[in-house]
XYZ file of C-alpha atoms in Angstrom:
657
model
C -0.395 19.886 -27.689
C 0.373 16.414 -26.358
C 3.830 16.726 -27.840
C 4.336 19.930 -25.866
C 3.859 17.879 -22.694
C 6.212 15.200 -23.991
C 8.868 17.773 -24.843
C 8.692 19.573 -21.490
C 8.761 16.260 -19.661
C 11.774 14.805 -21.413
C 13.626 18.138 -21.282
C 13.069 18.602 -17.537
C 14.088 15.020 -16.744
C 17.149 15.368 -18.927
C 18.167 18.630 -17.249
C 17.687 17.123 -13.783
C 19.549 13.980 -14.819
C 16.839 11.989 -13.054
C 13.123 11.361 -13.233
C 10.457 9.367 -15.036
C 9.774 10.534 -18.610
C 7.946 7.440 -19.794
C 4.545 7.911 -18.163
C 4.131 11.608 -19.093
C 5.010 10.791 -22.687
C 2.585 7.869 -22.702
C -0.360 9.618 -21.014
C 0.022 13.025 -22.697
C -2.860 12.460 -25.136
C -5.230 11.438 -22.339
C -4.166 14.420 -20.234
C -4.801 16.932 -23.009
C -8.286 15.559 -23.676
C -9.234 15.600 -20.015
C -7.707 18.913 -18.957
C -8.752 21.003 -21.922
C -12.150 19.567 -22.741
C -13.529 18.400 -19.400
C -11.649 19.442 -16.263
C -13.457 22.240 -14.420
C -10.753 24.347 -12.779
C -9.500 27.901 -12.476
C -5.704 28.302 -12.613
C -6.066 31.767 -11.083
C -7.780 30.299 -8.015
C -6.566 26.720 -7.419
C -8.677 26.517 -4.240
C -12.046 27.281 -5.816
C -14.234 24.858 -3.897
C -16.413 23.418 -6.681
C -13.495 22.658 -8.982
C -12.962 19.165 -10.297
C -10.183 17.341 -8.463
C -7.368 15.744 -10.434
C -5.071 13.192 -8.789
C -1.903 11.765 -10.318
C -1.707 8.515 -8.378
C 1.243 7.325 -10.459
C 3.107 10.319 -9.070
C 6.520 9.305 -10.372
C 5.334 10.786 -13.674
C 5.183 14.189 -11.994
C 6.329 16.090 -15.061
C 2.937 15.341 -16.574
C 1.090 17.406 -13.968
C 3.812 20.057 -13.808
C 3.578 20.506 -17.575
C -0.205 20.769 -17.382
C -0.139 23.254 -14.509
C 2.475 25.395 -16.223
C 0.784 25.410 -19.608
C -2.800 25.942 -18.409
C -1.885 29.034 -16.398
C -1.132 28.094 -12.792
C 1.524 29.945 -10.844
C 4.262 27.597 -11.985
C 6.625 29.523 -14.275
C 9.008 27.968 -16.759
C 11.933 28.510 -14.389
C 10.332 26.040 -12.009
C 10.041 23.478 -14.810
C 13.733 23.984 -15.551
C 14.413 23.551 -11.829
C 12.745 20.127 -11.722
C 13.847 17.987 -8.755
C 16.170 20.679 -7.369
C 16.353 22.009 -3.819
C 13.403 24.236 -2.840
C 11.825 24.142 -6.297
C 8.060 23.861 -6.720
C 8.608 20.877 -8.975
C 9.674 18.160 -6.564
C 10.433 14.638 -7.693
C 6.876 13.611 -6.819
C 3.888 15.991 -6.611
C 3.567 17.593 -3.184
C 0.397 19.090 -1.759
C 0.943 22.596 -0.440
C 4.123 23.057 -2.444
C 2.823 23.300 -6.007
C -0.362 25.242 -6.814
C -2.942 22.886 -8.294
C -1.574 19.675 -6.769
C -4.469 18.143 -4.821
C -2.525 15.513 -2.889
C 1.012 14.284 -2.405
C 1.536 11.132 -4.436
C 4.344 8.732 -5.130
C 3.750 5.777 -2.792
C 1.753 3.893 -5.381
C -1.961 3.312 -4.890
C -2.402 5.956 -2.218
C -3.362 8.700 -4.641
C -6.116 6.420 -5.890
C -7.371 5.928 -2.326
C -7.136 9.684 -1.703
C -9.265 10.180 -4.809
C -11.884 7.837 -3.341
C -11.948 10.080 -0.257
C -12.269 13.184 -2.425
C -15.181 11.656 -4.325
C -16.828 10.519 -1.099
C -16.565 14.063 0.233
C -18.215 15.471 -2.886
C -21.079 12.995 -2.769
C -21.689 13.486 0.956
C -21.557 17.282 0.810
C -23.890 17.263 -2.180
C -26.390 15.162 -0.218
C -26.110 17.464 2.779
C -26.332 20.809 0.993
C -27.787 20.505 -2.512
C -31.429 21.352 -2.966
C -33.765 21.107 -5.979
C -32.529 23.449 -8.723
C -29.506 24.302 -6.564
C -26.719 21.795 -7.165
C -24.107 23.884 -5.426
C -21.752 20.915 -4.916
C -21.254 19.275 -8.293
C -17.793 18.219 -9.397
C -15.831 15.192 -10.547
C -12.744 13.513 -9.177
C -10.413 12.254 -11.888
C -7.432 10.033 -11.149
C -4.612 8.688 -13.298
C -3.129 5.366 -12.203
C -0.853 2.725 -13.597
C 0.046 -0.929 -13.257
C 2.031 -0.241 -10.086
C -0.937 1.425 -8.379
C -3.113 -1.573 -9.183
C -0.540 -4.049 -7.894
C -0.541 -2.390 -4.475
C -2.984 -3.941 -2.011
C -4.463 -0.567 -1.117
C -5.966 -0.374 -4.615
C -8.190 -3.354 -3.761
C -9.321 -1.767 -0.493
C -10.076 1.589 -2.096
C -11.735 0.244 -5.242
C -13.982 -2.102 -3.296
C -15.033 0.726 -0.980
C -15.727 3.078 -3.910
C -17.872 0.508 -5.676
C -19.883 -0.206 -2.544
C -20.539 3.503 -2.027
C -21.392 4.013 -5.718
C -19.147 7.042 -6.176
C -20.322 7.840 -9.662
C -18.352 11.088 -9.947
C -15.079 9.226 -9.559
C -13.452 8.493 -12.914
C -10.139 6.632 -13.043
C -7.869 6.333 -16.080
C -5.802 3.153 -16.100
C -2.527 3.598 -17.970
C -2.229 0.084 -19.319
C 1.283 0.184 -20.773
C 2.401 -3.276 -19.572
C 5.724 -1.959 -18.221
C 7.090 -1.306 -14.732
C 10.614 -0.783 -13.430
C 11.549 -4.437 -13.757
C 10.269 -4.715 -17.330
C 7.154 -6.152 -18.923
C 4.651 -6.869 -16.174
C 3.331 -10.062 -17.768
C 5.701 -11.978 -15.517
C 4.135 -10.715 -12.286
C 0.862 -8.929 -13.031
C -1.622 -10.977 -15.023
C -5.085 -10.387 -13.561
C -7.961 -9.256 -15.733
C -8.310 -5.645 -14.602
C -11.686 -4.920 -16.265
C -13.266 -8.023 -14.686
C -11.666 -7.192 -11.357
C -13.200 -3.726 -11.283
C -16.547 -4.961 -12.512
C -16.597 -7.327 -9.541
C -16.135 -4.302 -7.271
C -19.246 -2.736 -8.778
C -17.479 -0.321 -11.135
C -18.511 0.744 -14.612
C -15.635 -0.175 -16.924
C -14.832 1.304 -20.342
C -12.485 -1.119 -22.073
C -10.125 -1.127 -25.050
C -9.510 2.611 -25.342
C -6.560 3.638 -27.501
C -4.755 6.064 -25.206
C -3.226 7.822 -28.201
C -6.484 8.396 -30.067
C -8.218 11.627 -29.091
C -11.608 10.562 -30.444
C -11.617 7.309 -28.466
C -10.504 9.111 -25.307
C -13.228 11.724 -25.712
C -15.903 9.088 -26.252
C -14.718 7.150 -23.181
C -14.865 10.224 -20.952
C -18.363 11.056 -22.124
C -19.455 7.467 -21.504
C -18.027 7.561 -17.975
C -19.668 10.887 -17.207
C -23.036 9.535 -18.308
C -22.842 6.750 -15.698
C -24.925 7.901 -12.740
C -24.728 4.937 -10.400
C -21.145 3.675 -10.315
C -17.533 4.873 -10.395
C -15.866 4.403 -13.753
C -12.566 2.910 -14.858
C -11.349 3.849 -18.329
C -8.785 1.294 -19.524
C -6.375 3.055 -21.863
C -3.838 1.063 -23.826
C -0.739 3.230 -24.131
C 2.914 3.026 -25.081
C 5.266 4.143 -22.327
C 7.677 6.765 -23.626
C 5.616 7.257 -26.791
C 7.732 8.914 -29.478
C 11.178 7.828 -28.278
C 12.283 5.711 -31.240
C 14.690 3.401 -29.399
C 13.154 3.328 -25.931
C 9.369 3.580 -26.204
C 7.568 0.557 -24.859
C 10.515 -0.490 -22.686
C 11.513 -0.251 -19.021
C 14.453 1.873 -20.137
C 12.184 4.904 -20.441
C 10.374 4.340 -17.145
C 12.681 5.899 -14.569
C 15.708 7.433 -16.274
C 16.476 10.315 -18.650
C 16.302 9.475 -22.321
C 19.826 10.751 -22.943
C 20.745 13.663 -25.190
C 20.898 11.548 -28.342
C 17.495 9.928 -27.757
C 15.956 13.312 -26.893
C 17.136 14.650 -30.257
C 15.821 11.588 -32.076
C 12.494 11.906 -30.281
C 12.155 15.514 -31.391
C 12.545 14.353 -34.978
C 10.233 11.399 -34.483
C 7.329 13.492 -33.130
C 8.018 16.528 -35.318
C 8.864 18.843 -32.427
C 11.357 21.254 -33.964
C 11.885 23.604 -31.044
C 14.752 24.023 -28.590
C 14.633 22.656 -25.073
C 11.881 24.121 -22.868
C 10.471 26.263 -25.685
C 6.707 26.160 -26.247
C 5.425 28.227 -29.186
C 2.992 30.988 -28.297
C 0.156 29.564 -30.371
C 0.328 26.308 -28.406
C 0.466 28.184 -25.099
C -2.645 30.079 -26.142
C -4.489 26.820 -26.796
C -3.558 25.498 -23.349
C -4.455 28.628 -21.369
C -7.459 27.887 -19.151
C -7.512 31.127 -17.152
C -10.359 32.821 -19.012
C -12.537 29.733 -19.127
C -11.765 28.839 -15.507
C -12.532 32.341 -14.250
C -15.838 32.269 -16.105
C -16.713 28.890 -14.584
C -15.944 30.134 -11.095
C -17.894 33.343 -11.710
C -20.878 31.299 -12.823
C -20.644 29.185 -9.674
C -20.415 32.288 -7.477
C -23.614 33.555 -9.063
C -25.277 30.185 -8.390
C -24.093 30.366 -4.805
C -25.630 33.831 -4.401
C -28.969 32.474 -5.606
C -28.571 29.555 -3.199
C -27.779 31.985 -0.370
C -30.905 34.010 -1.091
C -33.118 30.937 -0.965
C -31.308 28.941 1.739
C -29.395 31.469 3.864
C -28.804 29.153 6.817
C -27.505 26.321 4.655
C -25.276 28.720 2.732
C -23.838 30.138 5.948
C -23.173 26.653 7.280
C -21.511 25.540 4.040
C -19.342 28.654 4.022
C -18.292 28.001 7.614
C -17.265 24.471 6.788
C -15.456 25.432 3.588
C -13.483 28.025 5.534
C -12.734 25.557 8.303
C -14.225 27.689 11.078
C -15.498 25.936 14.179
C -19.030 26.728 15.376
C -19.677 29.826 17.441
C -19.277 29.371 21.184
C -17.055 26.335 20.575
C -14.667 27.309 23.364
C -17.396 27.916 25.926
C -19.286 24.782 24.902
C -16.277 22.473 25.177
C -14.988 24.025 28.396
C -18.314 23.431 30.088
C -18.446 19.801 29.020
C -14.851 19.080 29.971
C -15.414 20.560 33.426
C -18.557 18.474 33.913
C -17.154 15.198 32.578
C -18.466 12.072 34.326
C -16.314 10.987 37.248
C -17.016 7.248 37.181
C -14.318 4.742 36.262
C -14.162 4.140 32.507
C -11.830 2.732 29.904
C -10.482 5.685 27.968
C -12.068 4.266 24.795
C -15.357 4.838 26.645
C -14.147 8.302 27.578
C -13.490 8.890 23.879
C -17.134 8.122 23.155
C -18.147 10.566 25.889
C -16.169 13.193 23.982
C -17.726 12.235 20.647
C -21.214 12.266 22.145
C -20.523 15.758 23.478
C -18.885 17.288 20.406
C -20.569 15.424 17.547
C -23.956 17.144 17.769
C -22.443 20.594 17.175
C -19.926 19.442 14.549
C -21.780 18.335 11.410
C -18.403 18.352 9.646
C -17.198 15.482 11.851
C -17.191 12.335 9.723
C -15.504 9.021 10.257
C -15.736 5.478 11.410
C -13.920 2.275 12.141
C -12.182 -0.517 10.264
C -14.675 -3.189 11.368
C -14.169 -2.478 15.078
C -17.011 -0.081 15.804
C -18.105 -1.914 18.943
C -14.536 -2.035 20.229
C -13.334 1.409 19.174
C -16.655 2.979 20.323
C -16.584 5.518 17.497
C -20.292 5.502 16.633
C -21.485 8.458 18.663
C -25.090 9.008 19.664
C -26.990 10.847 16.949
C -24.666 10.020 14.057
C -26.105 8.021 11.200
C -24.301 5.546 8.976
C -23.237 6.584 5.506
C -24.511 4.120 2.931
C -26.216 3.889 -0.442
C -29.535 5.091 0.987
C -28.046 7.642 3.409
C -25.569 9.679 1.418
C -25.787 12.528 3.901
C -24.677 10.405 6.867
C -21.643 10.943 9.065
C -20.533 7.473 10.162
C -18.544 5.198 7.854
C -18.225 1.438 8.145
C -14.836 1.038 6.462
C -14.617 -2.731 6.739
C -11.297 -4.446 7.418
C -9.334 -1.901 5.408
C -6.983 -0.059 7.786
C -4.653 1.255 5.062
C -7.458 2.140 2.690
C -9.437 3.795 5.484
C -6.503 5.998 6.449
C -5.823 7.117 2.885
C -9.538 7.709 2.287
C -9.825 9.976 5.328
C -6.781 11.821 4.017
C -8.822 12.435 0.875
C -11.768 13.667 2.948
C -9.448 16.071 4.754
C -7.913 17.284 1.500
C -11.308 17.992 -0.027
C -12.441 20.373 2.693
C -15.735 20.719 4.489
C -15.031 17.819 6.838
C -13.012 16.854 9.897
C -12.449 13.120 9.292
C -11.399 10.335 11.643
C -10.706 6.638 11.281
C -10.299 4.030 14.000
C -8.730 0.645 14.634
C -6.603 -1.046 17.294
C -3.273 0.687 17.911
C -1.417 -2.407 16.729
C -3.039 -2.139 13.313
C -1.709 1.341 12.782
C 1.105 -0.748 11.298
C -1.110 -1.682 8.359
C -1.919 1.999 7.831
C 1.499 3.487 8.593
C 2.343 4.994 5.213
C -0.987 6.797 4.918
C -0.532 8.110 8.459
C 2.905 9.383 7.489
C 1.532 10.995 4.338
C -1.032 12.933 6.364
C 1.791 14.395 8.450
C 3.872 15.155 5.358
C 0.934 17.030 3.824
C 0.008 18.763 7.083
C -3.686 17.864 6.847
C -6.297 17.394 9.557
C -6.763 13.646 9.676
C -7.585 12.124 13.059
C -6.462 8.561 13.749
C -8.216 6.888 16.676
C -6.343 3.911 18.109
C -7.847 1.917 20.960
C -6.516 -1.122 22.852
C -3.335 0.858 23.259
C -1.059 -1.516 25.222
C -0.582 -4.934 26.777
C -3.761 -4.054 28.671
C -5.933 -5.617 25.969
C -4.759 -8.915 27.412
C -5.900 -12.258 26.112
C -5.539 -11.541 22.388
C -1.809 -11.780 22.978
C 1.313 -10.198 21.498
C -0.046 -10.091 17.944
C -2.546 -7.495 19.136
C -0.665 -5.852 22.009
C 0.887 -2.517 21.090
C 4.371 -2.092 22.530
C 6.430 0.067 20.155
C 3.597 1.776 18.273
C 3.120 4.871 20.463
C 6.849 5.539 20.350
C 7.177 5.152 16.589
C 4.121 7.295 15.898
C 5.684 10.008 18.065
C 8.728 9.896 15.789
C 6.757 11.036 12.729
C 7.468 14.739 12.101
C 4.389 16.968 12.381
C 2.383 14.226 14.099
C 0.594 15.081 17.323
C -0.136 12.163 19.634
C -2.301 12.029 22.765
C -2.531 9.191 25.256
C -4.993 10.429 27.878
C -5.454 8.948 31.349
C -9.157 9.588 32.002
C -12.287 11.249 30.657
C -11.262 14.877 31.085
C -7.954 14.268 29.354
C -9.735 12.323 26.598
C -12.114 15.213 25.991
C -9.211 17.663 25.851
C -7.385 15.353 23.443
C -10.374 15.215 21.088
C -10.761 18.982 21.354
C -7.093 19.465 20.454
C -7.415 17.158 17.436
C -10.502 19.023 16.225
C -8.756 22.370 16.588
C -5.451 21.304 15.031
C -5.566 22.213 11.346
C -1.862 22.114 10.489
C -1.409 18.372 10.780
C -2.843 15.014 11.873
C -3.443 13.706 15.373
C -3.277 10.199 16.833
C -5.576 9.542 19.793
C -4.650 6.475 21.859
C -7.243 4.926 24.163
C -7.326 1.947 26.510
C -9.420 -1.177 26.712
C -9.128 -1.405 30.492
C -10.932 0.882 32.903
C -9.268 3.585 34.987
C -10.455 5.816 37.783
C -10.973 9.545 37.263
C -8.745 12.248 38.719
C -9.813 15.365 40.569
C -8.476 18.608 39.122
C -8.618 22.307 39.757
C -9.700 24.657 37.004
C -6.042 25.524 36.435
C -5.116 21.871 36.062
C -7.940 21.330 33.579
C -6.645 24.294 31.609
C -3.110 22.889 31.692
C -4.128 19.535 30.192
C -4.109 21.301 26.832
C -0.397 22.032 27.335
C 0.370 18.326 26.915
C 1.954 17.851 30.348
C 1.084 19.282 33.740
C 1.334 18.714 37.471
C -1.500 16.406 38.507
C -0.415 15.845 42.122
C 2.175 17.841 44.012
C 3.994 17.938 47.310
C 4.158 20.688 49.853
C 7.560 22.093 48.981
C 10.172 20.904 46.520
C 9.552 17.260 45.581
C 12.055 14.526 46.348
C 11.029 12.587 43.266
C 9.009 13.292 40.134
C 6.832 10.678 38.481
C 5.883 11.077 34.818
C 3.193 8.865 33.318
C 0.798 8.645 30.409
C -2.530 6.954 29.812
C -3.636 4.211 32.164
C -0.257 4.204 33.894
C -1.049 7.574 35.496
C -3.186 5.597 37.925
C -0.110 3.601 38.954
C 1.843 6.800 39.563
C -0.882 8.392 41.668
C -1.282 5.189 43.696
C 2.459 4.987 44.376
C 2.534 8.689 45.190
C -0.105 8.261 47.869
C 1.906 5.504 49.557
C 5.146 7.449 49.399
C 3.515 10.599 50.735
C 2.192 8.689 53.718
C 5.808 7.901 54.667
C 7.024 11.484 54.306
C 8.357 11.371 50.751
C 7.560 14.454 48.701
C 6.255 13.405 45.295
C 5.153 15.263 42.200
C 3.069 13.374 39.638
C 3.157 14.736 36.108
C 0.607 13.500 33.616
C 1.936 13.872 30.082
C -0.824 12.905 27.645
C 0.965 14.576 24.715
C 4.739 14.764 24.596
C 4.824 16.822 21.394
C 2.359 19.390 22.730
C 4.313 19.648 25.992
C 7.546 20.167 24.095
C 5.931 23.017 22.141
C 5.372 24.984 25.356
C 7.705 27.710 26.578
C 10.868 26.714 28.360
C 9.629 28.466 31.474
C 6.475 26.346 31.564
C 8.360 23.099 30.953
C 10.868 23.940 33.670
C 8.047 24.760 36.072
C 6.517 21.320 35.490
C 9.829 19.435 35.379
C 12.437 21.475 37.301
C 15.855 20.646 35.782
C 17.413 20.397 39.238
C 15.169 17.533 40.311
C 16.842 14.571 38.661
C 15.235 11.707 40.575
C 12.456 10.710 38.227
C 10.353 7.636 37.607
C 8.682 7.390 34.216
C 6.045 4.783 33.504
C 4.380 3.903 30.201
C 3.339 0.435 29.049
C 5.532 0.475 25.945
C 9.140 0.636 24.816
C 11.294 2.811 27.033
C 14.050 4.249 24.813
C 12.380 7.552 23.894
C 11.820 8.452 27.538
C 15.550 8.588 28.296
C 15.747 12.340 27.738
C 13.199 12.864 30.511
C 14.774 10.318 32.829
C 18.327 11.585 32.478
C 21.145 9.668 34.137
C 19.476 9.554 37.565
C 16.022 8.422 36.535
C 14.221 5.127 35.927
C 11.953 4.292 32.996
C 9.426 1.530 33.555
C 7.879 -0.004 30.460
C 7.746 -3.033 28.179
C 10.804 -3.692 26.021
C 9.666 -7.024 24.642
C 6.595 -8.410 22.927
C 3.643 -9.130 25.187
C 2.029 -12.348 26.327
C -1.455 -13.819 26.138
C -3.171 -13.425 29.501
C -5.714 -11.156 31.190
C -4.549 -7.559 31.154
C -4.248 -7.224 34.927
C -2.004 -10.279 35.100
C 0.189 -8.911 32.335
C 0.705 -5.612 34.145
C 1.781 -7.601 37.189
C 4.016 -9.855 35.088
C 5.829 -6.867 33.586
C 6.122 -5.113 36.939
C 3.801 -2.269 36.023
C 2.024 -2.020 39.356
C 1.665 0.461 42.176
C 4.120 -1.679 44.142
C 6.573 -1.616 41.257
C 6.421 2.155 40.829
C 6.759 2.698 44.574
C 9.751 0.360 44.689
C 11.444 2.168 41.784
C 10.998 5.518 43.518
C 12.367 4.257 46.823
C 15.338 2.808 44.964
C 16.193 6.292 43.695
C 15.831 7.814 47.126
C 18.204 5.326 48.736
């Protein structure tokens, strides 16, 4: 059965003329033991909620999971295996969530799948604490993850493993493919740490010295890991990369390239696989098929859930709502009322963000998240939430520690699991540490919420190392990313509401350190905030100049508008908290807000200016910061960079002549 995986893997890579056959051939024995003897899953319903989760963190070996999915009965026919790495196939070069049935997360950037698995395991443990009752363990599944030397070299593996050990995620079991080879060759020249001792120091249970090609040793190791009730487990499996390839096994030559026709033929002889390319005998297919067993496991769980429903109807209804991703009843009415009655005192928008969390958190038990050691600065601990720790497994607030990258990948795992709406917070500048996990959330189209405070030069004295200048612009460039930079409390509450309602992708919420005054709005204007851009102040008649601003700079635009209006200039102020949401509106709406014929425009945002050119056109002016900041109080910096009411007024008068 392991040889069936090896054969499919080397055949698909050979046909594609690219790929990574070595890892699938080396981990095939481990995969067979896990998938056929332990993994709880139903190929006929890949989304069954209480299934075990399997993550291939070393995603370059994607033919391993494709072979397993195909052979165990998922909707992945042989034609897709033959179409490996080709345009629009379900067997992409690296596993992709949402593309291939049974793939739990998109992997390939090494180490991130491991961190996603930590999030998946955290979700299972937290949901179990929230919903399980005596004799009714309705949430009860494992998270298994395969990882290799490359995953453990990446810094994110330290962040994720340390977090998992601290939170004692005992239903997380990782298999370390210790084959001593990476792309550049034998890793002994650049990777020499003692992995078992390293993981023991994190608080993990470690099973050492497992022969990854011995089914009995693998089985014993899995059983040992499953019996550990207080810690996550690492099973260290010694394997041979490309096992069975007589001239290439154990070498870097089998890591990331086809074996070649001659070596494929020799491998068939070496492993005793006397079948043509892509052919799997029926008796082997029958052994792999997990449809009957998986359907029975799901049926048994459904019966358990019915018993649970009879005894705990309210809990069952709430769990079902969260599994299905439905917001609470009266959500729209509840949020509308609180947005309309938002406090009108001057606040930093990070404080406005907490107002939103305090309002929404009590009716959203699925809201879970925290900060990367900046809770008091990000203001993400909302009233009524309780920290998640060893004693409080049913909590909703997470102290992630200084782990921005790990935090972001972990909340991706929480989002992938289901039953939660997760968020993670840090300073906007440190989105740079987390960037690849943020990108992965957009690629997967999952509901991760990234909260970034201290969103500009306005944070002041910490200086240019901490002052975000290009970050808002570059985050806006990520496809399928929604970004909000609100100007006051009402906009902040709408931004949070939009992030909570957006299920097809992630959202970045950018908030300020410095305080801003609140704006008065009509009911129509409040409604139009959700359109991403709207007319905040308007002239009587066609405006002479339009000002567009975001975040704290809206206050500069409204101040300049008042001065200009007093001298007879007709001004329209457009607040644009979300460019992507505005651009998704109808052309008629966008033209009504920004009439194409009015070309005299002043745009102000305390960041790089290049992306605003399409709104400024050839007749407009963009005011921003096209250099790194300075260390000084925030107010002085705004004056230094010309981002003042005087500056905006002067720019507008310059356009008017």
